[in-house]
mmCIF file of C-alpha atoms in Angstrom:
data_model
loop_
_atom_site.group_PDB
_atom_site.id
_atom_site.type_symbol
_atom_site.label_atom_id
_atom_site.label_comp_id
_atom_site.label_asym_id
_atom_site.label_seq_id
_atom_site.Cartn_x
_atom_site.Cartn_y
_atom_site.Cartn_z
ATOM 1 C CA MET A 23 21.772 -17.426 -9.864
ATOM 2 C CA THR A 24 23.739 -13.700 -10.863
ATOM 3 C CA THR A 25 22.040 -10.667 -12.332
ATOM 4 C CA ARG A 26 23.134 -8.942 -14.955
ATOM 5 C CA ASP A 27 26.075 -7.502 -14.914
ATOM 6 C CA LYS A 28 27.441 -10.889 -13.419
ATOM 7 C CA CYS A 29 26.442 -9.675 -9.051
ATOM 8 C CA GLU A 30 25.986 -13.302 -7.693
ATOM 9 C CA LEU A 31 22.145 -12.531 -6.001
ATOM 10 C CA ARG A 32 20.679 -14.245 -2.918
ATOM 11 C CA GLY A 33 17.631 -14.750 -1.609
ATOM 12 C CA THR A 34 15.168 -16.176 0.967
ATOM 13 C CA TYR A 35 11.556 -16.139 1.778
ATOM 14 C CA LEU A 36 11.186 -14.840 5.215
ATOM 15 C CA PRO A 37 7.975 -16.948 7.437
ATOM 16 C CA GLY A 38 7.607 -14.995 9.607
ATOM 17 C CA GLN A 39 6.734 -11.888 7.779
ATOM 18 C CA ASP A 40 5.055 -13.525 4.935
ATOM 19 C CA ARG A 41 8.202 -11.816 1.355
ATOM 20 C CA VAL A 42 10.945 -12.086 0.511
ATOM 21 C CA ILE A 43 14.229 -10.953 0.074
ATOM 22 C CA PHE A 44 17.273 -10.345 -2.174
ATOM 23 C CA THR A 45 21.170 -9.273 -2.164
ATOM 24 C CA ASP A 46 23.607 -8.428 -4.901
ATOM 25 C CA GLY A 47 25.932 -7.624 -2.393
ATOM 26 C CA LYS A 48 24.963 -4.651 -3.484
ATOM 27 C CA GLY A 49 22.367 -3.603 -2.716
ATOM 28 C CA ILE A 50 19.251 -5.366 -0.280
ATOM 29 C CA GLY A 51 15.260 -5.491 -1.943
ATOM 30 C CA VAL A 52 12.870 -7.199 -0.245
ATOM 31 C CA ARG A 53 8.901 -8.131 -1.791
ATOM 32 C CA LYS A 54 5.309 -8.533 -0.585
ATOM 33 C CA ASP A 55 3.079 -9.992 -3.266
ATOM 34 C CA TYR A 56 0.400 -7.978 -5.313
ATOM 35 C CA ASN A 57 -2.089 -8.785 -6.076
ATOM 36 C CA GLY A 58 -0.453 -12.776 -6.113
ATOM 37 C CA VAL A 59 2.295 -11.569 -7.755
ATOM 38 C CA LEU A 60 5.815 -10.900 -6.650
ATOM 39 C CA LEU A 61 7.129 -8.037 -8.490
ATOM 40 C CA LEU A 62 11.106 -9.159 -8.992
ATOM 41 C CA ASP A 63 12.101 -7.570 -11.726
ATOM 42 C CA THR A 64 13.517 -3.841 -9.805
ATOM 43 C CA ILE A 65 13.029 -5.735 -6.175
ATOM 44 C CA LEU A 66 17.810 -4.223 -6.661
ATOM 45 C CA GLN A 67 16.540 -0.458 -7.644
ATOM 46 C CA THR A 68 18.641 2.154 -5.977
ATOM 47 C CA PRO A 69 16.663 4.868 -5.184
ATOM 48 C CA VAL A 70 16.975 8.463 -7.579
ATOM 49 C CA ASN A 71 20.108 11.488 -7.512
ATOM 50 C CA LYS A 72 17.651 13.580 -9.112
ATOM 51 C CA PRO A 73 14.570 14.484 -11.300
ATOM 52 C CA ASP A 74 15.847 13.168 -13.880
ATOM 53 C CA ASP A 75 16.897 10.106 -13.399
ATOM 54 C CA PRO A 76 15.558 6.683 -15.152
ATOM 55 C CA VAL A 77 13.787 4.080 -12.777
ATOM 56 C CA LYS A 78 11.549 1.390 -14.123
ATOM 57 C CA LEU A 79 7.907 0.906 -12.528
ATOM 58 C CA GLU A 80 6.848 -2.478 -12.597
ATOM 59 C CA LEU A 81 2.948 -2.834 -13.330
ATOM 60 C CA LEU A 82 -0.320 -5.923 -14.006
ATOM 61 C CA LEU A 83 -0.654 -6.381 -17.522
ATOM 62 C CA SER A 84 -4.003 -5.156 -16.444
ATOM 63 C CA GLU A 85 -3.450 -1.782 -14.488
ATOM 64 C CA ALA A 86 -1.013 -1.078 -17.482
ATOM 65 C CA LEU A 87 -4.492 -1.323 -19.384
ATOM 66 C CA LEU A 88 -6.321 0.793 -16.835
ATOM 67 C CA LEU A 89 -3.994 3.300 -16.273
ATOM 68 C CA GLN A 90 -3.457 3.821 -20.161
ATOM 69 C CA GLN A 91 -7.298 3.655 -21.332
ATOM 70 C CA SER A 92 -7.339 6.847 -18.494
ATOM 71 C CA LEU A 93 -4.620 8.298 -19.406
ATOM 72 C CA ARG A 94 -6.106 8.547 -23.141
ATOM 73 C CA CYS A 95 -9.425 9.830 -21.482
ATOM 74 C CA VAL A 96 -8.155 12.758 -19.033
ATOM 75 C CA GLU A 97 -6.921 15.767 -19.988
ATOM 76 C CA LEU A 98 -4.038 17.001 -17.711
ATOM 77 C CA PRO A 99 -4.059 20.385 -17.488
ATOM 78 C CA GLY A 100 -0.361 21.429 -17.396
ATOM 79 C CA VAL A 101 1.368 18.774 -17.817
ATOM 80 C CA ASP A 102 3.392 17.863 -21.051
ATOM 81 C CA GLN A 103 4.787 14.292 -20.363
ATOM 82 C CA THR A 104 1.318 13.071 -21.015
ATOM 83 C CA SER A 105 1.952 11.769 -25.058
ATOM 84 C CA GLU A 106 5.840 10.276 -23.030
ATOM 85 C CA VAL A 107 4.360 8.146 -21.096
ATOM 86 C CA LEU A 108 1.489 6.989 -23.246
ATOM 87 C CA GLN A 109 4.096 5.997 -25.238
ATOM 88 C CA GLU A 110 5.285 3.759 -22.989
ATOM 89 C CA LEU A 111 2.611 1.946 -21.618
ATOM 90 C CA CYS A 112 1.441 1.342 -25.135
ATOM 91 C CA VAL A 113 5.328 -0.069 -25.937
ATOM 92 C CA ARG A 114 5.205 -2.320 -23.584
ATOM 93 C CA ILE A 115 2.117 -3.667 -23.235
ATOM 94 C CA LYS A 116 1.907 -5.375 -26.416
ATOM 95 C CA GLU A 117 5.692 -6.657 -25.332
ATOM 96 C CA ALA A 118 3.567 -8.118 -22.834
ATOM 97 C CA GLN A 119 -0.173 -9.040 -24.903
ATOM 98 C CA ALA A 120 2.556 -10.746 -27.467
ATOM 99 C CA ASN A 121 4.440 -13.337 -24.833
ATOM 100 C CA THR A 122 1.292 -13.671 -22.942
ATOM 101 C CA LYS A 123 0.929 -17.190 -22.286
ATOM 102 C CA LYS A 124 -1.294 -19.613 -21.914
ATOM 103 C CA GLY A 125 -3.645 -20.568 -18.040
ATOM 104 C CA THR A 126 -4.626 -18.147 -15.710
ATOM 105 C CA LYS A 127 -1.945 -18.234 -13.859
ATOM 106 C CA ALA A 128 0.310 -17.263 -16.650
ATOM 107 C CA GLN A 129 -2.169 -14.551 -17.350
ATOM 108 C CA LYS A 130 -1.960 -13.036 -13.836
ATOM 109 C CA TRP A 131 1.990 -13.553 -13.659
ATOM 110 C CA ASN A 132 1.936 -10.814 -17.420
ATOM 111 C CA THR A 133 3.672 -7.518 -16.150
ATOM 112 C CA VAL A 134 4.806 -4.662 -18.000
ATOM 113 C CA CYS A 135 8.446 -2.981 -17.489
ATOM 114 C CA LEU A 136 8.448 1.107 -17.674
ATOM 115 C CA GLU A 137 11.513 2.916 -17.778
ATOM 116 C CA LEU A 138 11.058 6.762 -18.059
ATOM 117 C CA PRO A 139 12.294 9.752 -16.810
ATOM 118 C CA HIS A 140 11.483 9.806 -12.854
ATOM 119 C CA CYS A 141 9.506 12.924 -13.358
ATOM 120 C CA ALA A 142 7.446 11.886 -15.935
ATOM 121 C CA LEU A 143 6.185 9.432 -14.368
ATOM 122 C CA LYS A 144 6.053 11.156 -10.920
ATOM 123 C CA CYS A 145 4.375 14.522 -12.700
ATOM 124 C CA VAL A 146 1.823 12.590 -15.207
ATOM 125 C CA CYS A 147 0.303 10.183 -12.411
ATOM 126 C CA SER A 148 0.414 12.978 -9.015
ATOM 127 C CA GLY A 149 -1.729 14.731 -12.500
ATOM 128 C CA LEU A 150 -4.376 11.929 -12.847
ATOM 129 C CA VAL A 151 -4.979 12.001 -9.399
ATOM 130 C CA GLN A 152 -6.183 15.693 -9.008
ATOM 131 C CA GLU A 153 -7.492 15.644 -11.943
ATOM 132 C CA LEU A 154 -10.148 12.189 -11.286
ATOM 133 C CA LYS A 155 -10.326 13.158 -7.223
ATOM 134 C CA ARG A 156 -11.121 16.739 -9.342
ATOM 135 C CA GLN A 157 -13.392 15.024 -10.881
ATOM 136 C CA ASN A 158 -15.038 13.259 -7.758
ATOM 137 C CA ARG A 159 -14.662 9.628 -10.714
ATOM 138 C CA HIS A 160 -13.237 6.964 -7.802
ATOM 139 C CA ILE A 161 -12.645 4.210 -10.820
ATOM 140 C CA PRO A 162 -9.989 1.206 -10.412
ATOM 141 C CA ALA A 163 -6.877 3.910 -12.633
ATOM 142 C CA LEU A 164 -7.136 6.483 -9.476
ATOM 143 C CA THR A 165 -6.074 3.892 -6.991
ATOM 144 C CA ILE A 166 -3.459 2.438 -9.983
ATOM 145 C CA ALA A 167 -2.001 5.721 -10.068
ATOM 146 C CA SER A 168 -1.934 6.419 -6.136
ATOM 147 C CA ALA A 169 -0.191 3.673 -5.480
ATOM 148 C CA ILE A 170 2.375 4.213 -8.139
ATOM 149 C CA ASN A 171 2.848 7.922 -6.703
ATOM 150 C CA GLU A 172 4.084 5.729 -3.493
ATOM 151 C CA ARG A 173 6.502 3.985 -4.908
ATOM 152 C CA LEU A 174 7.982 6.652 -6.719
ATOM 153 C CA ASN A 175 7.547 8.897 -3.793
ATOM 154 C CA CYS A 176 9.547 5.139 -2.164
ATOM 155 C CA LEU A 177 13.057 5.971 -4.969
ATOM 156 C CA LEU A 178 13.324 9.681 -3.899
ATOM 157 C CA PRO A 179 16.309 9.993 -1.576
ATOM 158 C CA LEU A 180 14.458 12.390 0.654
ATOM 159 C CA PHE A 181 11.928 10.394 1.574
ATOM 160 C CA PRO A 182 9.493 11.025 4.183
ATOM 161 C CA SER A 183 9.992 10.034 7.473
ATOM 162 C CA GLU A 184 8.312 9.220 10.229
ATOM 163 C CA GLY A 185 5.958 11.317 11.282
ATOM 164 C CA ALA A 186 5.719 13.869 8.642
ATOM 165 C CA PRO A 187 1.822 14.971 7.697
ATOM 166 C CA ALA A 188 1.328 12.947 5.398
ATOM 167 C CA ASP A 189 0.110 13.717 2.055
ATOM 168 C CA ARG A 190 -3.160 13.367 1.177
ATOM 169 C CA ALA A 191 -2.449 13.045 -2.502
ATOM 170 C CA LEU A 192 -1.164 9.901 -2.103
ATOM 171 C CA MET A 193 -4.256 8.001 0.677
ATOM 172 C CA PHE A 194 -5.628 6.301 -2.145
ATOM 173 C CA SER A 195 -3.347 4.127 -1.625
ATOM 174 C CA GLU A 196 -4.244 1.139 1.702
ATOM 175 C CA ALA A 197 -0.447 0.554 1.983
ATOM 176 C CA ALA A 198 0.366 4.091 2.237
ATOM 177 C CA ARG A 199 -2.622 4.879 4.710
ATOM 178 C CA ARG A 200 -1.353 1.849 7.422
ATOM 179 C CA ASP A 201 2.157 3.941 7.341
ATOM 180 C CA THR A 202 0.901 6.579 9.008
ATOM 181 C CA PHE A 203 -0.600 4.477 11.714
ATOM 182 C CA VAL A 204 2.781 4.161 13.118
ATOM 183 C CA LYS A 205 2.767 6.004 15.840
ATOM 184 C CA TRP A 206 -1.564 5.274 16.515
ATOM 185 C CA PRO A 207 -1.597 5.141 20.582
ATOM 186 C CA HIS A 208 -4.102 3.133 20.329
ATOM 187 C CA MET A 209 -2.005 -0.111 20.225
ATOM 188 C CA ASN A 210 -3.861 -2.388 22.971
ATOM 189 C CA TYR A 211 -6.636 -2.236 21.853
ATOM 190 C CA ASN A 212 -6.265 -6.786 21.267
ATOM 191 C CA ALA A 213 -5.016 -5.808 25.259
ATOM 192 C CA VAL A 214 -8.394 -3.684 26.650
ATOM 193 C CA MET A 215 -11.155 -6.164 25.127
ATOM 194 C CA MET A 216 -9.852 -8.844 26.189
ATOM 195 C CA ALA A 217 -9.484 -8.089 29.596
ATOM 196 C CA ALA A 218 -13.508 -6.579 29.268
ATOM 197 C CA PHE A 219 -13.767 -10.373 27.888
ATOM 198 C CA VAL A 220 -12.559 -12.069 31.005
ATOM 199 C CA VAL A 221 -13.970 -10.059 33.535
ATOM 200 C CA ALA A 222 -17.601 -9.717 31.974
ATOM 201 C CA LEU A 223 -16.414 -13.831 31.169
ATOM 202 C CA LYS A 224 -15.840 -14.273 35.058
ATOM 203 C CA GLN A 225 -19.088 -12.294 36.573
ATOM 204 C CA GLU A 226 -21.497 -14.354 34.117
ATOM 205 C CA TYR A 227 -19.616 -17.858 34.609
ATOM 206 C CA ARG A 228 -18.588 -17.016 37.875
ATOM 207 C CA LEU A 229 -15.456 -18.359 37.390
ATOM 208 C CA PHE A 230 -12.126 -17.553 39.441
ATOM 209 C CA ASP A 231 -10.128 -19.108 37.222
ATOM 210 C CA LEU A 232 -8.293 -16.281 35.829
ATOM 211 C CA GLY A 233 -6.761 -19.213 33.207
ATOM 212 C CA ILE A 234 -10.410 -20.448 32.190
ATOM 213 C CA CYS A 235 -11.542 -17.264 31.473
ATOM 214 C CA PHE A 236 -8.287 -16.160 29.705
ATOM 215 C CA THR A 237 -9.068 -19.372 27.752
ATOM 216 C CA LYS A 238 -12.480 -18.993 26.913
ATOM 217 C CA GLY A 239 -12.111 -15.222 26.275
ATOM 218 C CA LYS A 240 -9.934 -15.807 23.614
ATOM 219 C CA SER A 241 -12.014 -18.652 22.222
ATOM 220 C CA PHE A 242 -14.727 -16.724 22.460
ATOM 221 C CA ALA A 243 -13.045 -13.426 20.825
ATOM 222 C CA ILE A 244 -11.970 -15.852 17.758
ATOM 223 C CA TYR A 245 -15.519 -17.426 17.402
ATOM 224 C CA HIS A 246 -16.752 -14.076 16.809
ATOM 225 C CA GLY A 247 -14.372 -13.137 14.628
ATOM 226 C CA THR A 248 -13.373 -9.469 16.573
ATOM 227 C CA THR A 249 -10.709 -8.363 14.541
ATOM 228 C CA GLY A 250 -12.429 -4.843 13.935
ATOM 229 C CA TRP A 251 -10.898 -2.405 16.812
ATOM 230 C CA ALA A 252 -9.907 0.842 15.416
ATOM 231 C CA LEU A 253 -6.258 -1.063 15.003
ATOM 232 C CA PRO A 254 -4.182 0.080 11.911
ATOM 233 C CA ASP A 255 -4.759 -2.665 8.994
ATOM 234 C CA GLN A 256 -8.959 -2.330 9.795
ATOM 235 C CA MET A 257 -8.767 1.975 10.020
ATOM 236 C CA ALA A 258 -6.395 1.430 6.602
ATOM 237 C CA GLN A 259 -8.400 -1.038 5.574
ATOM 238 C CA ALA A 260 -11.714 0.768 5.463
ATOM 239 C CA GLY A 261 -10.868 4.157 4.324
ATOM 240 C CA PHE A 262 -8.052 5.947 7.082
ATOM 241 C CA TYR A 263 -4.824 7.399 7.945
ATOM 242 C CA HIS A 264 -3.130 8.440 10.981
ATOM 243 C CA GLN A 265 -2.668 12.814 10.790
ATOM 244 C CA PRO A 266 -2.047 14.311 14.754
ATOM 245 C CA ASN A 267 -3.015 17.225 16.189
ATOM 246 C CA SER A 268 -3.213 19.520 18.536
ATOM 247 C CA THR A 269 -7.150 18.230 18.494
ATOM 248 C CA GLY A 270 -5.687 14.534 19.212
ATOM 249 C CA ASP A 271 -3.133 12.153 19.084
ATOM 250 C CA ASP A 272 -5.321 10.461 17.847
ATOM 251 C CA ARG A 273 -6.697 11.869 14.740
ATOM 252 C CA ALA A 274 -7.927 9.853 11.919
ATOM 253 C CA MET A 275 -8.919 11.738 8.403
ATOM 254 C CA CYS A 276 -11.423 9.776 4.943
ATOM 255 C CA PHE A 277 -8.679 9.235 2.576
ATOM 256 C CA THR A 278 -12.796 10.320 -0.079
ATOM 257 C CA CYS A 279 -13.373 13.179 2.494
ATOM 258 C CA ASN A 280 -13.064 15.959 5.006
ATOM 259 C CA VAL A 281 -14.652 13.911 7.704
ATOM 260 C CA CYS A 282 -12.052 12.895 11.192
ATOM 261 C CA LEU A 283 -12.292 11.706 13.800
ATOM 262 C CA VAL A 284 -11.188 11.513 18.353
ATOM 263 C CA CYS A 285 -11.090 10.071 20.622
ATOM 264 C CA TRP A 286 -12.116 6.287 20.127
ATOM 265 C CA GLU A 287 -12.770 3.680 22.632
ATOM 266 C CA PRO A 288 -11.793 0.477 23.239
ATOM 267 C CA THR A 289 -14.891 -0.359 21.051
ATOM 268 C CA ASP A 290 -15.485 1.636 18.630
ATOM 269 C CA GLU A 291 -14.573 0.037 14.898
ATOM 270 C CA PRO A 292 -13.493 1.567 11.717
ATOM 271 C CA TRP A 293 -16.086 0.886 9.414
#
């Protein structure tokens, strides 16, 4: 395969990570499925040099429609680029609808690709997130706009480093919440709980062979779905993001309110 500028395009699938990787010899991009769809048109997009540089943003057609509907109904004080974004959405949505193919799978893979200045998309989507939060309206467009903000931040040359304070405005995205747990201090909870299973089995059934105890404990954990421990994936799914401070290095914040929890135990479940 070749790109539009005639560069050779190579790609492969990473089964261990469930991702695809592509390169044209100049850049490299990695993608995993997004709601069952691979957004490949922008996989080799590079970071912007300045805020008004144009960027391409892929969206599912269903997401573009929800975003368009919200921007038409919600007034964004102090944001001047709303009409520009709405006009681009309208054009791209019409193009996508005109090219809609029959079949559930084909419709699912129907996407739109917006092309606008980075600052325009950023201002509008950030403003939408803030206004919906102010109105306490937890609608699908809130998650969509927050996810767009996260993707736009990744295109900035000075993307926040690991361990930097989390931007709460982005925490409506589960992926953004998951990224805050890079230094979560309780990554050994699986081992702790497994050790507890082994000890309990040894005492209950008087099993002296640790190998048998471990095997039975592992089977028990899998059978009973013991996967709700306070680990990064589960914490992010439950709505928490990691923001350590002087009160505790395991301080977890709720993305919709001001609740914070510290001093997590191995038996705690984020749900």
